Short mmCIF file of C-alpha atoms in Angstrom, two decimals:
data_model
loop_
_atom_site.label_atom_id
_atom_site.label_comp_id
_atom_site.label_asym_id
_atom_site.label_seq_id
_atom_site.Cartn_x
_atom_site.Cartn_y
_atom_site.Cartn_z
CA UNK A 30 126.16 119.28 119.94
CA UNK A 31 128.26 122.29 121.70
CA UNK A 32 126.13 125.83 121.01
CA UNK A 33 127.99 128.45 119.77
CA UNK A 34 130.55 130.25 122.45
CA UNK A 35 130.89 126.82 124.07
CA UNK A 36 134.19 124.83 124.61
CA UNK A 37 135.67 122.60 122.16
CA UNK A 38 138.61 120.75 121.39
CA UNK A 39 137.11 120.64 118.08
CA UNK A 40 135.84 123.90 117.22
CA UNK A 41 136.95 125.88 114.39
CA UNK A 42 140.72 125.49 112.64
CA UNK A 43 141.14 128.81 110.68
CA UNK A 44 144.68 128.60 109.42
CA UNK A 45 146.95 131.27 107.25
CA UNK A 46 146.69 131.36 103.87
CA UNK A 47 149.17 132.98 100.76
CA UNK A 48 146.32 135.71 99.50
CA UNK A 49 146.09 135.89 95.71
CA UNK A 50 145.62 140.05 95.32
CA UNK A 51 144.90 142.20 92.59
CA UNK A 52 148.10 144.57 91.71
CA UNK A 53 146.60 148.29 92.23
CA UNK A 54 149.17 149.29 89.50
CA UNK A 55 148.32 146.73 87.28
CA UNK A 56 143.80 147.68 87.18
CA UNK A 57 142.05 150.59 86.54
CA UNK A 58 141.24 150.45 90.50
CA UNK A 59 140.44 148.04 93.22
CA UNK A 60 136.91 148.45 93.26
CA UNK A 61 136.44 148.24 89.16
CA UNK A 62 137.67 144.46 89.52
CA UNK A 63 135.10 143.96 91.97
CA UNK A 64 132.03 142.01 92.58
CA UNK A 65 129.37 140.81 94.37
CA UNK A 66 128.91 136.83 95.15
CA UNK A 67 128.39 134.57 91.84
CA UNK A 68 124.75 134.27 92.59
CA UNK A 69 123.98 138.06 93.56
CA UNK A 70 124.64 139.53 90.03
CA UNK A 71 121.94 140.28 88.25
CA UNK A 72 122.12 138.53 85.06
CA UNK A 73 122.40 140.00 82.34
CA UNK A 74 122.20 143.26 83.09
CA UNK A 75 124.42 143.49 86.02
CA UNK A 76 127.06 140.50 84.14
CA UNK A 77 127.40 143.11 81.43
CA UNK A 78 128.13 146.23 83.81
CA UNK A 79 130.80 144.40 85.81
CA UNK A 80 132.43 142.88 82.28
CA UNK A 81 132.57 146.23 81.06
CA UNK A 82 133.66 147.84 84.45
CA UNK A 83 137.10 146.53 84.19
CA UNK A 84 138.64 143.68 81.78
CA UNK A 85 140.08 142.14 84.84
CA UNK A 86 136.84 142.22 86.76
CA UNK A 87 136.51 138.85 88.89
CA UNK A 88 133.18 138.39 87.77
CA UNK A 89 135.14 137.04 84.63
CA UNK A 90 136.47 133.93 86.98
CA UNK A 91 133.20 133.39 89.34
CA UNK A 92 130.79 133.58 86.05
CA UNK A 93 132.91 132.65 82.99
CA UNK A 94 130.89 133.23 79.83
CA UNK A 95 131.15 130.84 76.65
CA UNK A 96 129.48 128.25 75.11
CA UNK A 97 129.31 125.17 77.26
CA UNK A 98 130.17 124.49 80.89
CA UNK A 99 133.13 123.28 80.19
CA UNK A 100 134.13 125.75 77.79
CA UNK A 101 133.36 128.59 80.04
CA UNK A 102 135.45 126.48 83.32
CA UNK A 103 138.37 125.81 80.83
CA UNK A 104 138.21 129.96 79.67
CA UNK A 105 137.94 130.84 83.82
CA UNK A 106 141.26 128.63 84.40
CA UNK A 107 143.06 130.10 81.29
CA UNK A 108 142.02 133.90 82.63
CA UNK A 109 143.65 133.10 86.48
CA UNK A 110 146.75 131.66 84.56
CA UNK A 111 147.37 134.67 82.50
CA UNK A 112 146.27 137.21 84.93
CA UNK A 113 149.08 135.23 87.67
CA UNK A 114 151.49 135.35 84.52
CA UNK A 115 151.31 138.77 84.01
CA UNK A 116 151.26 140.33 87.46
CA UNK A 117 147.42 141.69 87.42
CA UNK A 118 147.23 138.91 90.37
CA UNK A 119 150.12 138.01 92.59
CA UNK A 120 150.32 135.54 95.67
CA UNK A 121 150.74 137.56 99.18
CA UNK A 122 154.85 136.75 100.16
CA UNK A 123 153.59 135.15 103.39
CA UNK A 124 150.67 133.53 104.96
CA UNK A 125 148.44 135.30 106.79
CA UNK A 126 144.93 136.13 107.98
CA UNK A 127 142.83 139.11 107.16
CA UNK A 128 141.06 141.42 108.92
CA UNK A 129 138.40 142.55 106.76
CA UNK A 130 135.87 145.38 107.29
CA UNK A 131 133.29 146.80 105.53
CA UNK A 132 131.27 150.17 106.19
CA UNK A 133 128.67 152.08 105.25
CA UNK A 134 127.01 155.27 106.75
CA UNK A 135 125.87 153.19 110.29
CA UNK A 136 126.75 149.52 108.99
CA UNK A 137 130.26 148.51 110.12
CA UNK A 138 130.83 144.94 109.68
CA UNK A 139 134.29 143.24 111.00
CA UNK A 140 135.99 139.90 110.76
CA UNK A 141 138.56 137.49 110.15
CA UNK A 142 139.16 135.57 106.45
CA UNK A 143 141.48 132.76 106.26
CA UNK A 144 141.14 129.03 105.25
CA UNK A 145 138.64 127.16 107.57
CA UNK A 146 139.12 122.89 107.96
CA UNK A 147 136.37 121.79 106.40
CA UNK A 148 133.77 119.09 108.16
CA UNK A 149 130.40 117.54 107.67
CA UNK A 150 127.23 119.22 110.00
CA UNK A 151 127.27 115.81 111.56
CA UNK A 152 130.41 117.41 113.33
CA UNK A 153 128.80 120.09 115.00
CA UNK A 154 131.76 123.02 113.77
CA UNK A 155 129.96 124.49 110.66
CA UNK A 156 126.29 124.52 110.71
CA UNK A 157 124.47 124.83 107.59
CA UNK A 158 120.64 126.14 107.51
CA UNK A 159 119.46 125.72 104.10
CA UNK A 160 119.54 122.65 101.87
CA UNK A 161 121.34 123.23 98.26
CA UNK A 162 120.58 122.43 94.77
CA UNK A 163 122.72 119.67 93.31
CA UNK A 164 123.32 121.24 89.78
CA UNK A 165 124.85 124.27 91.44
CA UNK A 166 127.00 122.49 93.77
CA UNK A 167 128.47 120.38 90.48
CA UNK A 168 128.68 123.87 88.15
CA UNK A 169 130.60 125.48 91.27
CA UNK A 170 132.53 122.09 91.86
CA UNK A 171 133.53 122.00 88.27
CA UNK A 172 134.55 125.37 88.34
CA UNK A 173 137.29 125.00 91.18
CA UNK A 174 138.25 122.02 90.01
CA UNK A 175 139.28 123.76 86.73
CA UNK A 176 140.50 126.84 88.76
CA UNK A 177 141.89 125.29 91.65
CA UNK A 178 140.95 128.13 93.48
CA UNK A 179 138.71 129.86 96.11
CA UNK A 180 137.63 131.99 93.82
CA UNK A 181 135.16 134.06 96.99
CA UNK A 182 134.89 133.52 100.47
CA UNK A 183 132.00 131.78 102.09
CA UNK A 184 130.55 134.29 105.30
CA UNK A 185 130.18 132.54 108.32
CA UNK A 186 129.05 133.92 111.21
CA UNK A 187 129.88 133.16 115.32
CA UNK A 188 128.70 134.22 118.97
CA UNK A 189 131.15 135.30 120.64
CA UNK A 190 130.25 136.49 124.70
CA UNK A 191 131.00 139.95 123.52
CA UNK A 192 133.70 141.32 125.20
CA UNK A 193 136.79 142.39 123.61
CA UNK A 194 139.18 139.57 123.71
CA UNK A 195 140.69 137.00 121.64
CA UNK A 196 139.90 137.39 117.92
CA UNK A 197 137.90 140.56 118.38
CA UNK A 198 140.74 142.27 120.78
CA UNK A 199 142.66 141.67 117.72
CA UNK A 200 140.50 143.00 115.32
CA UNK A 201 140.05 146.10 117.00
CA UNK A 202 143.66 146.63 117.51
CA UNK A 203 144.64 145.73 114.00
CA UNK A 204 142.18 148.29 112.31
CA UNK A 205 143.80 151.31 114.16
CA UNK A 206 147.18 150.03 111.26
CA UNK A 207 147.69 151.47 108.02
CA UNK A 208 145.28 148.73 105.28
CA UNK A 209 146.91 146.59 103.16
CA UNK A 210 144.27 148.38 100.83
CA UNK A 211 141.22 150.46 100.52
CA UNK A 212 138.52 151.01 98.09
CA UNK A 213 134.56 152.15 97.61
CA UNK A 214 132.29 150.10 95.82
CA UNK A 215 129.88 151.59 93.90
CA UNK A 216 127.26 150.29 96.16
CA UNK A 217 128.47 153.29 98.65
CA UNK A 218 130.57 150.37 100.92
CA UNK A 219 133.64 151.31 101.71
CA UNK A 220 136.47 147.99 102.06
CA UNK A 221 139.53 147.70 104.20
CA UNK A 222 142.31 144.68 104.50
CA UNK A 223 144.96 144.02 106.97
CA UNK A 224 146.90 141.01 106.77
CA UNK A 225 147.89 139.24 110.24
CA UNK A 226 151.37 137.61 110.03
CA UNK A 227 153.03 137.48 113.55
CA UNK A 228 153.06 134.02 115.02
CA UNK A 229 151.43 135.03 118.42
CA UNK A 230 148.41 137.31 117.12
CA UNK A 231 147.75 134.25 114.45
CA UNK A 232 148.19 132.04 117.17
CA UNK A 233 145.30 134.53 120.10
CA UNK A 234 142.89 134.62 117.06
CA UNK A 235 143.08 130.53 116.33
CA UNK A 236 143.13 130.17 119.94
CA UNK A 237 139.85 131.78 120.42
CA UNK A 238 138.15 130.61 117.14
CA UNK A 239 138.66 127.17 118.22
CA UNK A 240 136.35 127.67 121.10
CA UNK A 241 133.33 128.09 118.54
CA UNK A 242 130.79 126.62 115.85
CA UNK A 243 129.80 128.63 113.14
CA UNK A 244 126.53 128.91 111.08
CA UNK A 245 126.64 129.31 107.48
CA UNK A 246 124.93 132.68 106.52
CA UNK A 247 126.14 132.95 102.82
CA UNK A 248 127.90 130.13 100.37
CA UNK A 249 126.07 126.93 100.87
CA UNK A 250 126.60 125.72 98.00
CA UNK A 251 130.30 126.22 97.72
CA UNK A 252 130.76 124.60 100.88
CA UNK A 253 128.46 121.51 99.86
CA UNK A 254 131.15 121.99 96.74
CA UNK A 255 134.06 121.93 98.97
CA UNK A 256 132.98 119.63 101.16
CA UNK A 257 133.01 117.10 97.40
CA UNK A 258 136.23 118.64 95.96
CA UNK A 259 137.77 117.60 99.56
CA UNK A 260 136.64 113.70 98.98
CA UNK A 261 137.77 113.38 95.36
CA UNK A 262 141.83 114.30 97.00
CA UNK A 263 144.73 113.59 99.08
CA UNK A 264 144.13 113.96 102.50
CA UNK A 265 146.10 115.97 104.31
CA UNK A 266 145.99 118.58 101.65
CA UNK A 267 144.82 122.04 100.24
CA UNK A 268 141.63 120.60 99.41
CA UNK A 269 140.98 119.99 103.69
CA UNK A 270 139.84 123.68 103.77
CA UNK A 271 138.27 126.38 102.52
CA UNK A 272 137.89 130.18 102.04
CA UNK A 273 135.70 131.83 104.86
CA UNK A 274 135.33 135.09 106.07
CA UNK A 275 134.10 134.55 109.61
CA UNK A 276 132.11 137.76 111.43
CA UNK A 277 131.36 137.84 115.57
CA UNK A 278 127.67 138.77 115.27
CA UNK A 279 127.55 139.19 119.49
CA UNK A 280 129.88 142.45 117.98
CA UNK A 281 128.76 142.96 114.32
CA UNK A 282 125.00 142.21 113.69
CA UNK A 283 124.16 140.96 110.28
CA UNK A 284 121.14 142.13 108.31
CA UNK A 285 118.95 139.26 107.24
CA UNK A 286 117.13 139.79 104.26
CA UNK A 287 114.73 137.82 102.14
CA UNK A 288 115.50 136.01 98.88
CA UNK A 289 112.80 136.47 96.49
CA UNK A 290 111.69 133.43 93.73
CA UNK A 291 110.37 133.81 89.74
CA UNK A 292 107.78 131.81 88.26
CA UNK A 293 109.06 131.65 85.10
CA UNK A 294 105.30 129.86 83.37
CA UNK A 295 102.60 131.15 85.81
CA UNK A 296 101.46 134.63 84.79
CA UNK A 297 99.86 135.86 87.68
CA UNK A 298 96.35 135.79 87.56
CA UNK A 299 96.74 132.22 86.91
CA UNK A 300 98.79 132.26 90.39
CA UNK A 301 96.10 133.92 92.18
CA UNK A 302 92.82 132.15 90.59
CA UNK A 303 94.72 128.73 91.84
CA UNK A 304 94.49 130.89 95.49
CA UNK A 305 90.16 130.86 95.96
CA UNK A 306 89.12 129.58 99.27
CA UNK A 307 92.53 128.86 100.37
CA UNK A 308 94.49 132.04 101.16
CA UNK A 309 93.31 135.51 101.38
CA UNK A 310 93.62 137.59 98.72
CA UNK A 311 93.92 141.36 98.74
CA UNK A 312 95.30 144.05 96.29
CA UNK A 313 97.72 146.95 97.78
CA UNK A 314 97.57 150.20 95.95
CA UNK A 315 100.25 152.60 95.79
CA UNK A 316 104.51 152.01 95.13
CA UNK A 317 106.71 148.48 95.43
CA UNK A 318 107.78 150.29 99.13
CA UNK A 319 104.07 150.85 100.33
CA UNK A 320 103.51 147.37 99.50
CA UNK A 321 106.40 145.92 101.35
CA UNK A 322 105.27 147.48 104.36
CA UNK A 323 101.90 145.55 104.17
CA UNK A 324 103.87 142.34 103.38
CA UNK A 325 105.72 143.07 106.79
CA UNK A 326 102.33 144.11 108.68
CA UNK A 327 101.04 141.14 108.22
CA UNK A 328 104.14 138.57 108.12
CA UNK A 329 103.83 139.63 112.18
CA UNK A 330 100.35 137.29 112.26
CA UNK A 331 101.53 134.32 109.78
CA UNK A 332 102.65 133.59 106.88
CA UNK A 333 102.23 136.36 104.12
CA UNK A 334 103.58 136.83 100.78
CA UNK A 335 103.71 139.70 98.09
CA UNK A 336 103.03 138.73 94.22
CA UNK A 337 103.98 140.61 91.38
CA UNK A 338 103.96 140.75 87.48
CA UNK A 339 101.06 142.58 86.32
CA UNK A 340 101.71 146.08 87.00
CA UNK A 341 100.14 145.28 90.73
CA UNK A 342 100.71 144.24 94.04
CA UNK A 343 98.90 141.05 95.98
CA UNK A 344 99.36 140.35 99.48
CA UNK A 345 99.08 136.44 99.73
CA UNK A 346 97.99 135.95 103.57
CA UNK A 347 95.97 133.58 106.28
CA UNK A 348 96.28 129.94 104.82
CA UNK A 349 93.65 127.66 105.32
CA UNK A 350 94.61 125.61 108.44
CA UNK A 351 93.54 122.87 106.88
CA UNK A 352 95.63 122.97 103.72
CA UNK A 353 98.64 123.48 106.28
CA UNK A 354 97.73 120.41 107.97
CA UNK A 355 97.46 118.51 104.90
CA UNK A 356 100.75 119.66 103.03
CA UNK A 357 103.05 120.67 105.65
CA UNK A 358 105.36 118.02 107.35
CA UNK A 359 104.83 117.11 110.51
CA UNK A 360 107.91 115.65 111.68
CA UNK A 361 109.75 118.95 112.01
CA UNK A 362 109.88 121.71 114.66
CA UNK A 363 107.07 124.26 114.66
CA UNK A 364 109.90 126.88 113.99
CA UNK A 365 110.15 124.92 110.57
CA UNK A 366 106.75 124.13 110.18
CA UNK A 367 105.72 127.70 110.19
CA UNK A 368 108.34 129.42 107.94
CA UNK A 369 107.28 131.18 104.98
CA UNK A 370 109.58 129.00 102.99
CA UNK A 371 108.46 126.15 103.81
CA UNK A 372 104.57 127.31 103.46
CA UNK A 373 105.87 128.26 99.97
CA UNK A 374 107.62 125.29 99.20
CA UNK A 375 105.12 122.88 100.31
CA UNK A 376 101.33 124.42 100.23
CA UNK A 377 101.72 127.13 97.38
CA UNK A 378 104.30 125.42 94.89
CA UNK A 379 104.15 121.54 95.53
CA UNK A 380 99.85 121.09 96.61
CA UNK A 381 98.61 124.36 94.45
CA UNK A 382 100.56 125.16 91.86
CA UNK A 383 102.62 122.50 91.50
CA UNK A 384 105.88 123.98 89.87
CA UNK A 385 108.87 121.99 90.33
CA UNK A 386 111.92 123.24 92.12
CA UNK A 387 113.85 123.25 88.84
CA UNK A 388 116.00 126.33 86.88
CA UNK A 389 113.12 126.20 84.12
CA UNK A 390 110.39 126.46 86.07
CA UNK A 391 111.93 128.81 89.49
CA UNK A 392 114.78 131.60 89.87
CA UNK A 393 115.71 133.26 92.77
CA UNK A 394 116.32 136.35 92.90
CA UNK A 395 118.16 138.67 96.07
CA UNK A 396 117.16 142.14 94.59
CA UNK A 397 113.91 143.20 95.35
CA UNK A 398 113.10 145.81 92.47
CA UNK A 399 114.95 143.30 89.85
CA UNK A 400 113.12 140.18 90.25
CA UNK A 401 109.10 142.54 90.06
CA UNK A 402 110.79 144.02 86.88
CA UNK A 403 111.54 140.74 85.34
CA UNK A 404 108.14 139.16 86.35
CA UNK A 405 106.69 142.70 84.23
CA UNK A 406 109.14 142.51 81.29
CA UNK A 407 108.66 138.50 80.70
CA UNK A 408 105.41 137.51 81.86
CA UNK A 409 105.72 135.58 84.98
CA UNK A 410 105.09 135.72 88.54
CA UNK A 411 107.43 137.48 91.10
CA UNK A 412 106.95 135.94 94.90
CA UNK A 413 108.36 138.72 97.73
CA UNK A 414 109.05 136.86 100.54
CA UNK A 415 109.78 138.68 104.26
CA UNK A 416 113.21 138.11 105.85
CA UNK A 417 113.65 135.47 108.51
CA UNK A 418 115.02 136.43 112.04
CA UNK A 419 119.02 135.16 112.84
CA UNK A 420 117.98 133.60 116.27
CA UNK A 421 115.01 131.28 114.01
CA UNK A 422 117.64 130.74 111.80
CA UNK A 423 120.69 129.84 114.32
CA UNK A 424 118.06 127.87 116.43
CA UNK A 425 116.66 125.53 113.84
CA UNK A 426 120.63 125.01 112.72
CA UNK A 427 121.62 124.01 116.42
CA UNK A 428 118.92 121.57 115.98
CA UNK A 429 119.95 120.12 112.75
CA UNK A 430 117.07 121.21 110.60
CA UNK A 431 117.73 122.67 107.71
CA UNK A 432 115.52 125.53 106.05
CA UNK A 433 114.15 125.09 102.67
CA UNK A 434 117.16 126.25 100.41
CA UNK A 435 117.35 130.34 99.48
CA UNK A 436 115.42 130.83 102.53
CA UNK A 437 117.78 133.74 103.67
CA UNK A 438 120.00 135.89 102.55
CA UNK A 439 122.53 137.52 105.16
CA UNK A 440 124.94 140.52 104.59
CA UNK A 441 126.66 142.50 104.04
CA UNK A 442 128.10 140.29 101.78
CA UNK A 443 131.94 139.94 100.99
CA UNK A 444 133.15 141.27 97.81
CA UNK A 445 134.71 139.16 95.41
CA UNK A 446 138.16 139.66 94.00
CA UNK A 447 139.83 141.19 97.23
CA UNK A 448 141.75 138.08 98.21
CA UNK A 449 141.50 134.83 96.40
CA UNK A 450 142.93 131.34 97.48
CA UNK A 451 144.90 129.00 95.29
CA UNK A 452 144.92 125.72 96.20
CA UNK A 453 148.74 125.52 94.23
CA UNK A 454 150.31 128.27 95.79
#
């Protein structure tokens, strides 16, 4: 398998797409039809806020709400029709790339979105790093198939060797042009488009990209989906690719934060009585930031977590190294071996508590604050995990391990609803 930066005949095939855009004239504004990813909202607190931001809000296509699933896929499909119908949406005139950037205060994130050719990790072009849950992949699967749509685009990220050439020559150049548009999100990032039609700057950034291997930071799950959708039609076809947004991070570093998880039937002393002579156990006083900061003190000597639900805040620390030995694989890396996740996964919810890795029984949650408060309000247990490094991540990929799935969560994220793909346009 090539690393990333390396030369290949088979690297990545990004190819020019008709954008499906929101009209400005046509919604309140750009960044009231907004959203985060499909599984960032808060629900149902944060569902409700972006339904009632704007009736044409995109969150009303990536998390239809009725009844049944196939009610709610049926009432997403209907929604894209009559929003193309009446103009709120309209196809781009050409095909083109985008050069998308998002900012805020010192974070400036750059990069190209287009539609990627889709292949299996086997191939060595997309690498994925975390494993994905089956029922999502068929909810989101059923949804574009209802759709036929992109409804968001996957973020993928690259090495190139840094310099300014190829893709990122173009990017800089590009972003010195008037946007296609411009809006601020209420989450204080501010959101800029080009489109990139002229045959030779379509043809330097394709050029370049297909030099490269990419690792999936966000959208496992839809690609799992696409990678399905692709097998169930005509090949060659729409279906052969899907909507990325693909960032340098030798140019734009990602953050890499950590995806939290809900007990929803373990109150917590329960969770910590289940913990005697196999962890250590210790109670931090003070606020949910003071906390953190012990939860990162000691994630530098092992594996450490923070629990939450009842008003306090444990720090989970030191397994036994026996009880590793006993529940942890053996026949992975020691990279793998010694991720929180995986401690998690294996030693805490499999041998201890053993909770299922099922919707009724586990959530997981991105916001920090969010998923203590619901562990408060409803009874539960709220696990704060610390954020994995890119290189363990990228490493472990390269080697074709994947992490245990939510391990990660990379941004900043793409919003949803600035350029959509049909797959009949």
């Amino acid at each position: 398998m090539n690393t990333a930066g390396d030369t290949d005949d088979h690297g990545l095939d990004l190819i020019p797409f008709r954008g499906v855009r929101y009209v400005p004239e046509r919604v309140g504004s750009l960044a009231a039809v907004t959203s985060p990813p499909y599984d960032v909202v808060v629900r149902p607190d944060g569902l409700l806020h972006l339904e009632s931001a704007d009736p044409h809000n995109i969150v009303r296509l990536i998390l239809p709400q009725a009844t049944t699933p196939a009610a709610r896929n049926d009432q997403a499909a209907e929604t894209l029709r009559s929003w193309l119908a009446q103009g709120i949406l309209a196809p781009d005139p050409v095909p083109s790339l985008y050069i998308y950037e998002q900012r805020d205060g010192d974070i400036l994130q750059r990069g190209v979105i287009g539609a990627l050719r889709l292949s299996e990790a086997a191939d060595g072009i997309v690498l994925p790093h975390e494993g994905v849950m089956p029922h999502v992949v068929e909810d989101r699967a059923a949804l574009m198939r209802a759709t036929s749509a992109n409804l968001e685009p996957l973020l993928l990220t690259y090495r190139s060797d840094g310099n300014a050439t190829g893709a990122p020559a173009l990017i800089e150049r590009t972003v010195l042009n008037k946007p296609l548009l411009s809006t601020t999100t209420e989450d204080g990032f501010s959101h800029r488009l080009w489109a990139v039609t002229d045959p030779a700057e379509l043809a330097e950034i394709q050029t370049d990209l297909a030099r490269h291997q990419a690792l999936i930071a966000d959208g496992h799950h839809r690609w799992a989906t696409n990678l399905r959708l692709r097998s169930e039609h005509p090949s060659p076809g729409p279906w052969d690719y899907g909507l990325v947004l693909l960032v340098d991070t030798a140019r734009y570093p990602l953050r890499v934060r950590a995806i939290h998880r809900y007990l929803h039937q373990l109150p917590v002393a329960d969770a910590l009585a289940a913990l005697t002579d196999t962890f250590r156990v210790r109670t931090v006083e003070g606020a949910l930031p003071r906390a953190l900061d012990a939860l990162a003190d000691a994630a530098t000597e092992g594996n450490a977590f923070l629990l939450a639900g009842d008003g306090r805040y444990h720090l989970v620390d030191r397994p036994s190294p026996d009880l590793l030995a006993r529940t942890i694989r053996t026949d992975r890396p020691e990279a793998w071996r010694t991720l929180d996740a995986t401690v998690l996964h294996s030693t805490l919810l499999d041998h201890i508590w053993q909770i299922p890795d099922a919707p009724e029984h586990i959530a997981y949650i991105h916001d920090t604050e969010a998923t203590v408060e619901k562990a408060e309000r409803d009874g539960g247990t709220a696990i704060l995990m610390h954020p994995v490094r890119e290189e363990v991540v990228r490493d472990l990929a390269r080697q074709g391990v994947t992490m245990p799935r939510k391990s990660t969560s990379f941004g900043p994220k793409p919003a949803s609803g600035l350029v959509l793909r049909s797959l009949d346009v």
